[in-house]
């Protein structure tokens, strides 16, 4: 390998080391003391519950591990948004799992907790996945109640989604393993089946203290809303168990009996390992994404090898010699048929002798992607976007050539695409390029970022210089003062472009190791295949 490759590999591995260190801390939830306290009560932690519930021979795809990261310092933090969630397999069935983390502020709902739970319900509805709720929560985090209670995308939306999913025929199972208070009491009762752990789980609209204050009645948790009360008196719950393990075992039995349903029919054959070594993904992108690279090299380490023992990749380029700042083509990923759209970072020369900058969307590349998206929709092939884009080409020449029209055509195609879209942000994701390459606003089924990702309206240097010009306009400042101000602006802006800033706010579902890319895409298509309601896309005005 070259010196450049080794340097790039070292940089990527350093980024991954930092990611793992941060993730290890997040996985402790509220800390070791809180975990020990949970164990003293004969209770498992959220992560232990999920590990016990899920099939050992299948992957658990965690979503939102970095939710809330560095967002609630004044409140003592909110690791993983106070809830552990993802897509796993229970008795062989792929499903969404949501578990309140009682070690984090007693499982209370922060604003980001609500956003994360709604995201998981969205995934369940889009992909027709059964949902398992492992409930152990004190309810809304009262100091921030104004940011979580009344709005459309706040706490109450969860129960609206419970009702909508029930109408859609999506199975919902709730296991109450701790407190389930006030408005949160509706979640398990609006599920199809409710399980409770005796002596630990409780469901009530108002706790003993509030009951005393409101109507003067003296009562306790168990009498008010314990497992015996709700399985023998109110009839609200369906089953009670003496241990959490027995409760989780029963969920496995329920899941094992679920009937099968129609699929979308996405094509899959026997998977083959990539033709080129995936380990080499670490050394392909240059340090700080500062230099061009060939994105086809990345694709050929994610896509399957071609069947027939040719030793070649299954990736077949579409319009290879046209619109070269974008690579489009068909491939197999873990056996699944997929259409890939990837920004090409190489600086290329057109047949007209023009130089095109890599990572930039031009008229021809925009037109090429729009047509390819239509093809994939007509063939019912899921789309995978690999983002490393600085935006659309600017300047009078591009404007005269109608870059806005061609860009609008591309955005229209992405917005109206009906096949599942999965987005991986490998490098830059700037400006309207984020939209055109299926950023979060364009409803990808799943969206992940490599540790090398940067997400912003424009690059840090350009943004800092633009903001500096605005701030010093009409003022007398020295060169030293301007430089100090520039560094301050750039430092603040750069922090906001990191994948951690994006993942904390759920602009991306997770930050992943490049070696996980293939599995995440495969699991995403497998989930999407469970929703049969995929229709052929009509061409629309953007095809003209």
Short mmCIF file of C-alpha atoms in Angstrom, two decimals:
data_model
loop_
_atom_site.label_atom_id
_atom_site.label_comp_id
_atom_site.label_asym_id
_atom_site.label_seq_id
_atom_site.Cartn_x
_atom_site.Cartn_y
_atom_site.Cartn_z
CA UNK A 1 0.00 0.00 0.00
CA UNK A 2 1.12 3.60 -0.65
CA UNK A 3 2.17 6.11 1.98
CA UNK A 4 -1.04 8.03 1.25
CA UNK A 5 -3.16 4.94 1.87
CA UNK A 6 -1.45 4.26 5.19
CA UNK A 7 -1.92 7.88 6.27
CA UNK A 8 -5.59 7.80 5.30
CA UNK A 9 -6.10 4.50 7.11
CA UNK A 10 -4.50 5.85 10.28
CA UNK A 11 -6.76 8.92 10.15
CA UNK A 12 -9.95 6.87 9.69
CA UNK A 13 -8.99 4.46 12.47
CA UNK A 14 -8.32 7.40 14.77
CA UNK A 15 -11.81 8.73 14.02
CA UNK A 16 -13.27 5.30 14.78
CA UNK A 17 -11.32 5.07 18.04
CA UNK A 18 -12.81 8.41 19.14
CA UNK A 19 -16.27 7.21 18.14
CA UNK A 20 -15.94 3.99 20.15
CA UNK A 21 -14.69 5.84 23.23
CA UNK A 22 -17.70 8.16 23.14
CA UNK A 23 -20.06 5.26 22.48
CA UNK A 24 -18.64 3.24 25.38
CA UNK A 25 -19.49 6.11 27.72
CA UNK A 26 -22.99 6.45 26.25
CA UNK A 27 -23.63 2.75 26.75
CA UNK A 28 -23.18 3.20 30.51
CA UNK A 29 -26.39 5.26 30.49
CA UNK A 30 -26.70 7.07 33.79
CA UNK A 31 -23.43 5.56 35.03
CA UNK A 32 -22.22 2.48 36.86
CA UNK A 33 -23.80 3.48 40.18
CA UNK A 34 -27.21 3.77 38.53
CA UNK A 35 -26.68 0.39 36.82
CA UNK A 36 -25.74 -1.22 40.16
CA UNK A 37 -28.86 0.27 41.76
CA UNK A 38 -30.97 -1.24 38.97
CA UNK A 39 -29.42 -4.66 39.59
CA UNK A 40 -30.02 -4.39 43.33
CA UNK A 41 -33.74 -4.15 42.53
CA UNK A 42 -33.47 -7.37 40.47
CA UNK A 43 -34.01 -5.30 37.34
CA UNK A 44 -32.07 -5.47 34.09
CA UNK A 45 -30.84 -2.37 32.30
CA UNK A 46 -32.39 -1.37 28.98
CA UNK A 47 -29.47 -2.82 27.04
CA UNK A 48 -29.55 -6.06 29.03
CA UNK A 49 -33.28 -6.43 28.36
CA UNK A 50 -32.75 -6.02 24.62
CA UNK A 51 -29.80 -8.44 24.60
CA UNK A 52 -31.90 -11.07 26.42
CA UNK A 53 -34.86 -10.56 24.09
CA UNK A 54 -33.11 -10.58 20.72
CA UNK A 55 -31.97 -13.61 18.74
CA UNK A 56 -28.27 -14.13 19.32
CA UNK A 57 -27.47 -15.17 15.75
CA UNK A 58 -28.97 -12.03 14.19
CA UNK A 59 -27.76 -8.41 14.22
CA UNK A 60 -29.27 -5.70 16.39
CA UNK A 61 -29.14 -2.41 14.49
CA UNK A 62 -29.12 0.35 17.08
CA UNK A 63 -30.70 3.65 16.06
CA UNK A 64 -30.00 6.96 17.80
CA UNK A 65 -27.16 5.89 20.11
CA UNK A 66 -25.79 9.45 19.94
CA UNK A 67 -29.21 11.12 20.39
CA UNK A 68 -28.88 14.03 22.81
CA UNK A 69 -25.07 13.90 22.77
CA UNK A 70 -23.70 17.04 24.49
CA UNK A 71 -27.14 18.68 24.31
CA UNK A 72 -28.29 18.75 27.96
CA UNK A 73 -25.22 19.66 30.00
CA UNK A 74 -27.23 21.84 32.43
CA UNK A 75 -29.56 18.91 33.16
CA UNK A 76 -26.70 16.43 33.67
CA UNK A 77 -26.87 14.94 30.18
CA UNK A 78 -29.19 12.49 28.48
CA UNK A 79 -27.16 9.55 27.08
CA UNK A 80 -28.79 8.00 24.00
CA UNK A 81 -31.77 10.27 24.59
CA UNK A 82 -32.72 8.24 27.67
CA UNK A 83 -33.90 5.30 25.60
CA UNK A 84 -32.24 2.41 23.79
CA UNK A 85 -33.78 1.59 20.43
CA UNK A 86 -33.18 -0.23 17.20
CA UNK A 87 -34.15 -3.02 14.86
CA UNK A 88 -33.59 -6.58 15.98
CA UNK A 89 -34.89 -10.09 15.53
CA UNK A 90 -37.12 -11.80 18.08
CA UNK A 91 -38.04 -15.44 17.36
CA UNK A 92 -36.83 -14.88 13.82
CA UNK A 93 -39.04 -11.82 13.19
CA UNK A 94 -37.47 -8.46 12.39
CA UNK A 95 -39.00 -5.80 14.63
CA UNK A 96 -38.51 -2.38 16.20
CA UNK A 97 -37.55 -2.41 19.89
CA UNK A 98 -37.82 0.61 22.22
CA UNK A 99 -36.55 0.40 25.81
CA UNK A 100 -36.64 3.25 28.33
CA UNK A 101 -33.33 3.61 30.16
CA UNK A 102 -34.29 3.92 33.82
CA UNK A 103 -30.70 4.77 34.76
CA UNK A 104 -31.05 8.11 32.93
CA UNK A 105 -33.26 10.43 35.00
CA UNK A 106 -35.59 7.52 35.85
CA UNK A 107 -36.32 7.06 32.16
CA UNK A 108 -37.86 10.52 31.87
CA UNK A 109 -38.66 11.94 28.44
CA UNK A 110 -36.43 14.81 27.26
CA UNK A 111 -37.32 16.61 24.04
CA UNK A 112 -34.83 14.43 22.14
CA UNK A 113 -36.40 11.31 23.72
CA UNK A 114 -39.69 12.20 22.09
CA UNK A 115 -38.01 12.80 18.75
CA UNK A 116 -36.17 9.48 18.96
CA UNK A 117 -39.29 7.50 19.89
CA UNK A 118 -41.23 9.12 17.06
CA UNK A 119 -38.40 8.24 14.67
CA UNK A 120 -38.64 4.60 15.72
CA UNK A 121 -42.40 4.59 15.23
CA UNK A 122 -41.86 6.16 11.81
CA UNK A 123 -39.49 3.32 10.92
CA UNK A 124 -42.09 0.80 12.08
CA UNK A 125 -44.85 2.39 9.99
CA UNK A 126 -42.73 2.81 6.85
CA UNK A 127 -41.54 -0.78 6.94
CA UNK A 128 -44.55 -2.50 8.58
CA UNK A 129 -42.37 -3.81 11.42
CA UNK A 130 -43.85 -5.11 14.69
CA UNK A 131 -42.98 -2.93 17.71
CA UNK A 132 -41.93 -4.04 21.18
CA UNK A 133 -41.96 -1.40 23.94
CA UNK A 134 -40.00 -2.15 27.12
CA UNK A 135 -41.51 0.46 29.43
CA UNK A 136 -39.77 1.88 32.51
CA UNK A 137 -40.27 5.63 32.59
CA UNK A 138 -41.17 8.41 35.02
CA UNK A 139 -42.82 10.36 32.19
CA UNK A 140 -42.05 13.86 30.90
CA UNK A 141 -38.90 15.58 32.20
CA UNK A 142 -40.74 18.45 33.87
CA UNK A 143 -38.02 21.16 33.70
CA UNK A 144 -38.27 20.95 29.89
CA UNK A 145 -42.01 20.21 29.65
CA UNK A 146 -42.63 23.12 27.28
CA UNK A 147 -40.33 21.49 24.71
CA UNK A 148 -41.86 18.02 24.89
CA UNK A 149 -45.56 18.30 25.75
CA UNK A 150 -47.92 20.21 23.44
CA UNK A 151 -46.67 20.36 19.84
CA UNK A 152 -47.33 18.15 16.85
CA UNK A 153 -44.01 16.31 17.05
CA UNK A 154 -44.01 16.08 20.87
CA UNK A 155 -44.98 13.46 23.48
CA UNK A 156 -48.64 13.11 22.54
CA UNK A 157 -47.79 12.19 18.96
CA UNK A 158 -46.55 8.83 20.26
CA UNK A 159 -50.07 7.79 21.27
CA UNK A 160 -51.51 9.06 18.02
CA UNK A 161 -49.00 6.80 16.28
CA UNK A 162 -50.05 3.90 18.53
CA UNK A 163 -53.56 4.30 17.17
CA UNK A 164 -52.42 4.71 13.57
CA UNK A 165 -50.23 1.61 13.72
CA UNK A 166 -53.07 -0.38 15.20
CA UNK A 167 -55.26 0.66 12.27
CA UNK A 168 -52.45 -0.36 9.88
CA UNK A 169 -52.34 -3.84 11.39
CA UNK A 170 -48.87 -3.42 12.88
CA UNK A 171 -48.41 -5.57 15.98
CA UNK A 172 -47.46 -3.64 19.14
CA UNK A 173 -46.44 -5.37 22.36
CA UNK A 174 -45.72 -3.49 25.60
CA UNK A 175 -43.88 -4.94 28.58
CA UNK A 176 -44.23 -2.76 31.68
CA UNK A 177 -41.12 -3.34 33.77
CA UNK A 178 -41.19 -0.22 35.88
CA UNK A 179 -43.11 3.00 36.21
CA UNK A 180 -45.59 4.01 33.53
CA UNK A 181 -47.08 7.30 34.64
CA UNK A 182 -49.61 9.94 33.57
CA UNK A 183 -49.87 10.38 29.77
CA UNK A 184 -47.30 7.61 29.35
CA UNK A 185 -49.84 5.15 30.74
CA UNK A 186 -51.65 5.24 27.39
CA UNK A 187 -48.75 3.71 25.46
CA UNK A 188 -49.01 0.13 26.82
CA UNK A 189 -52.80 0.21 26.86
CA UNK A 190 -52.93 1.32 23.23
CA UNK A 191 -50.69 -1.60 22.33
CA UNK A 192 -52.18 -4.93 21.27
CA UNK A 193 -50.93 -6.88 24.27
CA UNK A 194 -49.66 -5.65 27.64
CA UNK A 195 -47.36 -7.61 29.93
CA UNK A 196 -46.40 -6.55 33.47
CA UNK A 197 -43.71 -7.58 35.94
CA UNK A 198 -45.26 -8.14 39.36
CA UNK A 199 -43.87 -5.89 42.09
CA UNK A 200 -41.99 -3.70 39.60
CA UNK A 201 -44.35 -2.59 36.83
CA UNK A 202 -47.05 -0.02 37.51
CA UNK A 203 -49.52 1.88 35.34
CA UNK A 204 -51.56 4.85 36.53
CA UNK A 205 -52.60 8.32 35.47
CA UNK A 206 -51.61 9.82 38.83
CA UNK A 207 -49.25 8.46 41.48
CA UNK A 208 -50.02 8.07 45.19
CA UNK A 209 -48.79 11.57 46.12
CA UNK A 210 -50.88 13.27 43.44
CA UNK A 211 -53.93 11.17 44.34
CA UNK A 212 -53.55 12.26 47.96
CA UNK A 213 -53.25 15.89 46.95
CA UNK A 214 -56.14 15.75 44.48
CA UNK A 215 -58.80 13.71 46.29
CA UNK A 216 -57.34 12.96 49.73
CA UNK A 217 -57.09 9.20 49.19
CA UNK A 218 -54.23 7.23 50.77
CA UNK A 219 -52.97 4.48 48.47
CA UNK A 220 -49.75 2.86 47.22
CA UNK A 221 -48.21 1.95 43.85
CA UNK A 222 -49.31 -1.67 43.82
CA UNK A 223 -52.90 -1.01 44.89
CA UNK A 224 -53.19 1.91 42.50
CA UNK A 225 -51.70 0.35 39.40
CA UNK A 226 -49.62 -2.77 40.01
CA UNK A 227 -49.66 -5.97 37.99
CA UNK A 228 -52.25 -7.68 40.22
CA UNK A 229 -54.56 -4.66 40.01
CA UNK A 230 -54.43 -4.49 36.23
CA UNK A 231 -54.59 -8.23 35.47
CA UNK A 232 -57.20 -9.17 38.09
CA UNK A 233 -59.30 -6.04 38.72
CA UNK A 234 -59.16 -3.43 35.94
CA UNK A 235 -58.42 -5.91 33.13
CA UNK A 236 -56.09 -3.38 31.55
CA UNK A 237 -53.07 -5.72 31.34
CA UNK A 238 -53.06 -9.20 29.80
CA UNK A 239 -50.26 -11.05 31.60
CA UNK A 240 -48.21 -10.78 34.79
CA UNK A 241 -44.83 -12.36 35.56
CA UNK A 242 -42.62 -12.63 38.62
CA UNK A 243 -39.38 -11.86 36.78
CA UNK A 244 -38.29 -9.76 33.85
CA UNK A 245 -36.80 -12.81 32.18
CA UNK A 246 -40.16 -14.63 32.30
CA UNK A 247 -41.82 -11.55 30.83
CA UNK A 248 -39.30 -11.33 27.99
CA UNK A 249 -39.60 -15.07 27.33
CA UNK A 250 -43.34 -14.61 26.83
CA UNK A 251 -42.72 -11.84 24.27
CA UNK A 252 -40.61 -14.35 22.35
CA UNK A 253 -43.52 -16.79 22.37
CA UNK A 254 -45.93 -14.14 21.07
CA UNK A 255 -43.53 -13.12 18.29
CA UNK A 256 -43.03 -16.76 17.30
CA UNK A 257 -46.74 -17.08 16.56
CA UNK A 258 -47.14 -14.01 14.35
CA UNK A 259 -48.44 -14.79 10.88
CA UNK A 260 -46.42 -13.91 7.80
CA UNK A 261 -47.45 -11.15 5.42
CA UNK A 262 -46.79 -10.14 1.82
CA UNK A 263 -43.48 -8.54 0.92
CA UNK A 264 -42.50 -5.79 -1.50
CA UNK A 265 -40.76 -8.39 -3.65
CA UNK A 266 -37.30 -6.79 -3.80
CA UNK A 267 -34.91 -9.12 -5.56
CA UNK A 268 -32.36 -11.11 -3.54
CA UNK A 269 -30.04 -13.96 -4.45
CA UNK A 270 -27.28 -15.77 -2.59
CA UNK A 271 -24.86 -13.14 -1.20
CA UNK A 272 -21.22 -13.08 -2.17
CA UNK A 273 -18.38 -11.21 -0.46
CA UNK A 274 -17.15 -8.09 -2.28
CA UNK A 275 -14.60 -8.60 -5.04
CA UNK A 276 -12.22 -6.21 -3.27
CA UNK A 277 -11.20 -6.29 0.40
CA UNK A 278 -13.65 -4.19 2.53
CA UNK A 279 -10.84 -3.55 5.04
CA UNK A 280 -9.36 -1.23 2.43
CA UNK A 281 -12.30 1.15 2.91
CA UNK A 282 -10.28 2.70 5.73
CA UNK A 283 -7.56 3.96 3.41
CA UNK A 284 -9.50 5.21 0.38
CA UNK A 285 -10.76 8.59 1.64
CA UNK A 286 -8.04 11.18 2.17
CA UNK A 287 -7.33 12.83 5.50
CA UNK A 288 -10.01 15.46 6.23
CA UNK A 289 -11.51 14.62 2.83
CA UNK A 290 -9.03 17.10 1.38
CA UNK A 291 -8.15 15.31 -1.87
CA UNK A 292 -10.07 13.53 -4.63
CA UNK A 293 -10.59 9.76 -4.67
CA UNK A 294 -12.44 7.33 -6.92
CA UNK A 295 -15.83 6.48 -5.36
CA UNK A 296 -16.05 3.36 -7.55
CA UNK A 297 -13.28 1.91 -5.37
CA UNK A 298 -15.56 2.37 -2.35
CA UNK A 299 -18.57 0.86 -4.11
CA UNK A 300 -16.59 -2.22 -5.15
CA UNK A 301 -15.75 -2.88 -1.49
CA UNK A 302 -19.41 -2.64 -0.44
CA UNK A 303 -21.13 -4.40 -3.34
CA UNK A 304 -21.08 -8.18 -3.83
CA UNK A 305 -18.77 -9.86 -6.27
CA UNK A 306 -20.30 -10.97 -9.55
CA UNK A 307 -21.67 -14.52 -9.66
CA UNK A 308 -19.85 -16.92 -11.94
CA UNK A 309 -16.41 -16.68 -10.36
CA UNK A 310 -15.24 -13.83 -12.60
CA UNK A 311 -13.54 -12.04 -9.71
CA UNK A 312 -15.25 -8.80 -10.76
CA UNK A 313 -17.68 -6.62 -8.82
CA UNK A 314 -21.41 -6.90 -9.46
CA UNK A 315 -21.53 -3.10 -9.87
CA UNK A 316 -22.59 -2.04 -13.38
CA UNK A 317 -22.37 1.66 -14.21
CA UNK A 318 -25.25 3.54 -15.85
CA UNK A 319 -24.24 6.29 -18.36
CA UNK A 320 -20.61 5.83 -17.34
CA UNK A 321 -19.28 8.44 -19.77
CA UNK A 322 -21.91 11.11 -19.06
CA UNK A 323 -22.29 13.36 -16.02
CA UNK A 324 -19.05 12.08 -14.52
CA UNK A 325 -19.28 13.89 -11.19
CA UNK A 326 -21.97 11.37 -10.29
CA UNK A 327 -21.67 7.59 -10.44
CA UNK A 328 -24.89 5.61 -10.90
CA UNK A 329 -25.30 1.90 -11.34
CA UNK A 330 -26.83 -1.42 -10.36
CA UNK A 331 -25.24 -3.82 -7.89
CA UNK A 332 -25.87 -6.58 -5.37
CA UNK A 333 -25.39 -5.75 -1.71
CA UNK A 334 -25.48 -8.84 0.52
CA UNK A 335 -27.52 -10.44 -2.23
CA UNK A 336 -30.06 -7.61 -2.53
CA UNK A 337 -30.50 -5.81 -5.84
CA UNK A 338 -29.74 -2.11 -5.33
CA UNK A 339 -29.35 1.05 -7.36
CA UNK A 340 -26.38 3.13 -6.22
CA UNK A 341 -26.02 6.90 -6.59
CA UNK A 342 -22.64 8.22 -5.46
CA UNK A 343 -20.84 11.53 -5.72
CA UNK A 344 -17.57 11.17 -7.64
CA UNK A 345 -14.74 13.15 -6.04
CA UNK A 346 -12.33 12.83 -8.98
CA UNK A 347 -11.79 15.93 -11.09
CA UNK A 348 -12.83 14.82 -14.56
CA UNK A 349 -12.45 16.11 -18.09
CA UNK A 350 -15.45 16.08 -20.41
CA UNK A 351 -15.37 15.34 -24.14
CA UNK A 352 -15.71 19.09 -24.70
CA UNK A 353 -12.40 19.57 -22.93
CA UNK A 354 -13.97 21.09 -19.81
CA UNK A 355 -12.79 20.27 -16.30
CA UNK A 356 -15.47 19.31 -13.78
CA UNK A 357 -14.76 19.49 -10.06
CA UNK A 358 -15.41 16.35 -8.06
CA UNK A 359 -18.21 16.34 -5.49
CA UNK A 360 -20.14 19.02 -7.40
CA UNK A 361 -23.48 18.49 -9.14
CA UNK A 362 -23.58 19.82 -12.72
CA UNK A 363 -26.42 19.95 -15.24
CA UNK A 364 -25.49 16.65 -16.84
CA UNK A 365 -24.95 14.78 -13.57
CA UNK A 366 -28.28 16.06 -12.21
CA UNK A 367 -30.07 14.87 -15.33
CA UNK A 368 -28.31 11.51 -15.16
CA UNK A 369 -29.38 10.83 -11.56
CA UNK A 370 -32.98 11.87 -12.20
CA UNK A 371 -33.24 9.38 -15.06
CA UNK A 372 -31.56 6.64 -13.05
CA UNK A 373 -33.98 7.14 -10.15
CA UNK A 374 -36.90 6.70 -12.56
CA UNK A 375 -35.34 3.48 -13.84
CA UNK A 376 -34.97 2.06 -10.32
CA UNK A 377 -38.56 2.98 -9.49
CA UNK A 378 -39.85 1.27 -12.61
CA UNK A 379 -37.79 -1.85 -11.87
CA UNK A 380 -38.66 -1.79 -8.15
CA UNK A 381 -35.01 -1.60 -7.07
CA UNK A 382 -34.14 0.10 -3.73
CA UNK A 383 -31.81 3.10 -3.93
CA UNK A 384 -28.58 3.66 -2.00
CA UNK A 385 -27.08 7.17 -1.89
CA UNK A 386 -23.40 7.64 -1.00
CA UNK A 387 -23.05 11.33 -0.15
CA UNK A 388 -19.85 13.32 -0.55
CA UNK A 389 -21.17 16.48 -2.13
CA UNK A 390 -20.30 20.18 -1.91
CA UNK A 391 -23.44 21.32 -3.74
CA UNK A 392 -24.53 22.39 -7.22
CA UNK A 393 -22.18 24.20 -9.59
CA UNK A 394 -22.49 27.99 -9.35
CA UNK A 395 -21.55 30.85 -11.69
CA UNK A 396 -23.03 32.55 -14.71
CA UNK A 397 -22.23 29.70 -17.07
CA UNK A 398 -24.15 27.18 -14.96
CA UNK A 399 -27.02 29.59 -14.40
CA UNK A 400 -27.32 30.23 -18.14
CA UNK A 401 -27.30 26.47 -18.74
CA UNK A 402 -30.26 26.09 -16.38
CA UNK A 403 -28.65 24.51 -13.33
CA UNK A 404 -31.67 25.46 -11.20
CA UNK A 405 -34.00 23.66 -13.62
CA UNK A 406 -31.85 20.53 -13.71
CA UNK A 407 -31.34 20.67 -9.95
CA UNK A 408 -35.09 20.97 -9.46
CA UNK A 409 -35.56 17.94 -11.72
CA UNK A 410 -33.22 15.93 -9.50
CA UNK A 411 -34.81 17.10 -6.25
CA UNK A 412 -38.24 16.27 -7.71
CA UNK A 413 -37.06 12.77 -8.58
CA UNK A 414 -35.68 12.15 -5.09
CA UNK A 415 -38.79 13.55 -3.40
CA UNK A 416 -41.21 11.48 -5.50
CA UNK A 417 -39.25 8.22 -5.53
CA UNK A 418 -41.38 5.44 -4.05
CA UNK A 419 -38.76 2.70 -3.66
CA UNK A 420 -36.89 2.65 -0.34
CA UNK A 421 -33.93 5.01 -0.12
CA UNK A 422 -30.95 4.43 2.17
CA UNK A 423 -28.39 7.22 2.57
CA UNK A 424 -24.78 6.93 3.74
CA UNK A 425 -22.91 10.19 4.31
CA UNK A 426 -19.25 9.33 3.80
CA UNK A 427 -17.77 12.82 3.48
CA UNK A 428 -19.19 16.27 2.78
CA UNK A 429 -22.91 16.92 2.77
CA UNK A 430 -23.25 20.61 1.98
CA UNK A 431 -26.06 22.89 0.88
CA UNK A 432 -28.64 21.76 -1.63
CA UNK A 433 -26.40 18.78 -2.38
CA UNK A 434 -27.64 17.33 0.92
CA UNK A 435 -31.20 17.54 -0.41
CA UNK A 436 -30.46 16.27 -3.91
CA UNK A 437 -28.57 13.27 -2.52
CA UNK A 438 -31.47 12.28 -0.23
CA UNK A 439 -30.66 13.98 3.06
CA UNK A 440 -32.91 13.58 6.09
CA UNK A 441 -35.53 15.99 4.72
CA UNK A 442 -36.18 13.63 1.79
CA UNK A 443 -37.35 10.65 3.82
CA UNK A 444 -34.64 8.04 3.45
CA UNK A 445 -35.77 4.87 5.19
CA UNK A 446 -32.42 4.93 6.98
CA UNK A 447 -29.59 7.45 7.01
CA UNK A 448 -26.12 6.84 8.45
CA UNK A 449 -22.86 8.76 8.64
CA UNK A 450 -19.25 7.66 8.61
CA UNK A 451 -17.05 9.34 11.26
CA UNK A 452 -15.57 11.37 8.39
CA UNK A 453 -18.93 13.02 7.56
CA UNK A 454 -19.53 16.77 7.63
CA UNK A 455 -23.04 18.20 7.35
CA UNK A 456 -23.72 21.91 6.87
CA UNK A 457 -25.14 24.52 4.54
CA UNK A 458 -21.58 25.11 3.27
CA UNK A 459 -17.98 24.26 4.17
CA UNK A 460 -16.43 25.75 7.31
CA UNK A 461 -13.92 27.99 5.53
CA UNK A 462 -16.51 29.47 3.17
CA UNK A 463 -19.08 29.95 5.91
CA UNK A 464 -16.60 31.58 8.29
CA UNK A 465 -15.41 34.04 5.65
CA UNK A 466 -19.00 34.89 4.69
CA UNK A 467 -20.01 35.47 8.33
CA UNK A 468 -16.86 37.50 8.94
CA UNK A 469 -17.69 39.84 6.06
CA UNK A 470 -21.15 40.38 7.52
CA UNK A 471 -19.87 41.05 11.05
CA UNK A 472 -17.10 43.53 10.10
CA UNK A 473 -19.11 45.38 7.45
CA UNK A 474 -18.90 49.12 8.16
CA UNK A 475 -16.51 48.64 11.09
CA UNK A 476 -12.84 49.51 11.44
CA UNK A 477 -10.93 46.39 12.47
CA UNK A 478 -7.31 45.36 12.33
CA UNK A 479 -6.11 42.33 10.43
CA UNK A 480 -5.30 40.62 13.74
CA UNK A 481 -8.82 41.26 15.06
CA UNK A 482 -10.33 39.91 11.86
CA UNK A 483 -8.18 36.79 12.03
CA UNK A 484 -9.15 36.16 15.67
CA UNK A 485 -12.83 36.64 14.81
CA UNK A 486 -12.46 34.33 11.80
CA UNK A 487 -10.93 31.57 13.92
CA UNK A 488 -13.69 31.93 16.52
CA UNK A 489 -16.44 31.70 13.89
CA UNK A 490 -14.77 28.76 12.14
CA UNK A 491 -14.29 26.85 15.41
CA UNK A 492 -17.97 27.25 16.30
CA UNK A 493 -19.11 26.38 12.79
CA UNK A 494 -16.83 23.34 12.50
CA UNK A 495 -18.30 21.90 15.71
CA UNK A 496 -21.76 22.15 14.17
CA UNK A 497 -20.68 20.23 11.05
CA UNK A 498 -19.45 17.11 12.87
CA UNK A 499 -21.35 13.80 12.60
CA UNK A 500 -21.81 13.91 16.40
CA UNK A 501 -23.70 17.20 16.20
CA UNK A 502 -25.91 15.67 13.49
CA UNK A 503 -26.44 12.36 15.28
CA UNK A 504 -27.27 14.13 18.56
CA UNK A 505 -30.19 15.81 16.79
CA UNK A 506 -31.14 12.68 14.81
CA UNK A 507 -30.29 14.22 11.45
CA UNK A 508 -28.67 10.83 10.96
CA UNK A 509 -29.72 7.54 12.57
CA UNK A 510 -26.23 6.55 13.67
CA UNK A 511 -22.50 7.03 13.13
CA UNK A 512 -21.13 3.80 11.72
CA UNK A 513 -17.83 2.09 11.00
CA UNK A 514 -17.35 1.98 7.19
CA UNK A 515 -17.16 -1.81 7.54
CA UNK A 516 -20.76 -1.78 8.86
CA UNK A 517 -22.07 -0.07 5.71
CA UNK A 518 -22.86 -3.29 3.86
CA UNK A 519 -24.76 -4.82 6.79
CA UNK A 520 -26.72 -1.61 7.48
CA UNK A 521 -27.83 -1.40 3.85
CA UNK A 522 -28.79 -5.08 3.80
CA UNK A 523 -30.78 -4.85 7.04
CA UNK A 524 -32.46 -1.68 5.78
CA UNK A 525 -33.61 -3.32 2.56
CA UNK A 526 -34.74 -6.40 4.49
CA UNK A 527 -36.91 -4.17 6.69
CA UNK A 528 -38.26 -2.23 3.72
CA UNK A 529 -39.14 -5.49 1.97
CA UNK A 530 -41.75 -6.16 4.68
CA UNK A 531 -43.90 -3.30 3.39
CA UNK A 532 -45.67 -4.54 0.23
CA UNK A 533 -47.13 -1.14 -0.64
CA UNK A 534 -44.59 -0.07 -3.28
CA UNK A 535 -46.05 1.19 -6.55
CA UNK A 536 -44.39 2.10 -9.83
CA UNK A 537 -43.50 5.80 -9.92
CA UNK A 538 -45.17 7.88 -12.61
CA UNK A 539 -42.66 9.93 -14.59
CA UNK A 540 -43.96 13.39 -13.70
CA UNK A 541 -42.80 16.72 -15.08
CA UNK A 542 -39.16 16.19 -14.14
CA UNK A 543 -38.68 13.61 -16.90
CA UNK A 544 -39.17 16.13 -19.72
#
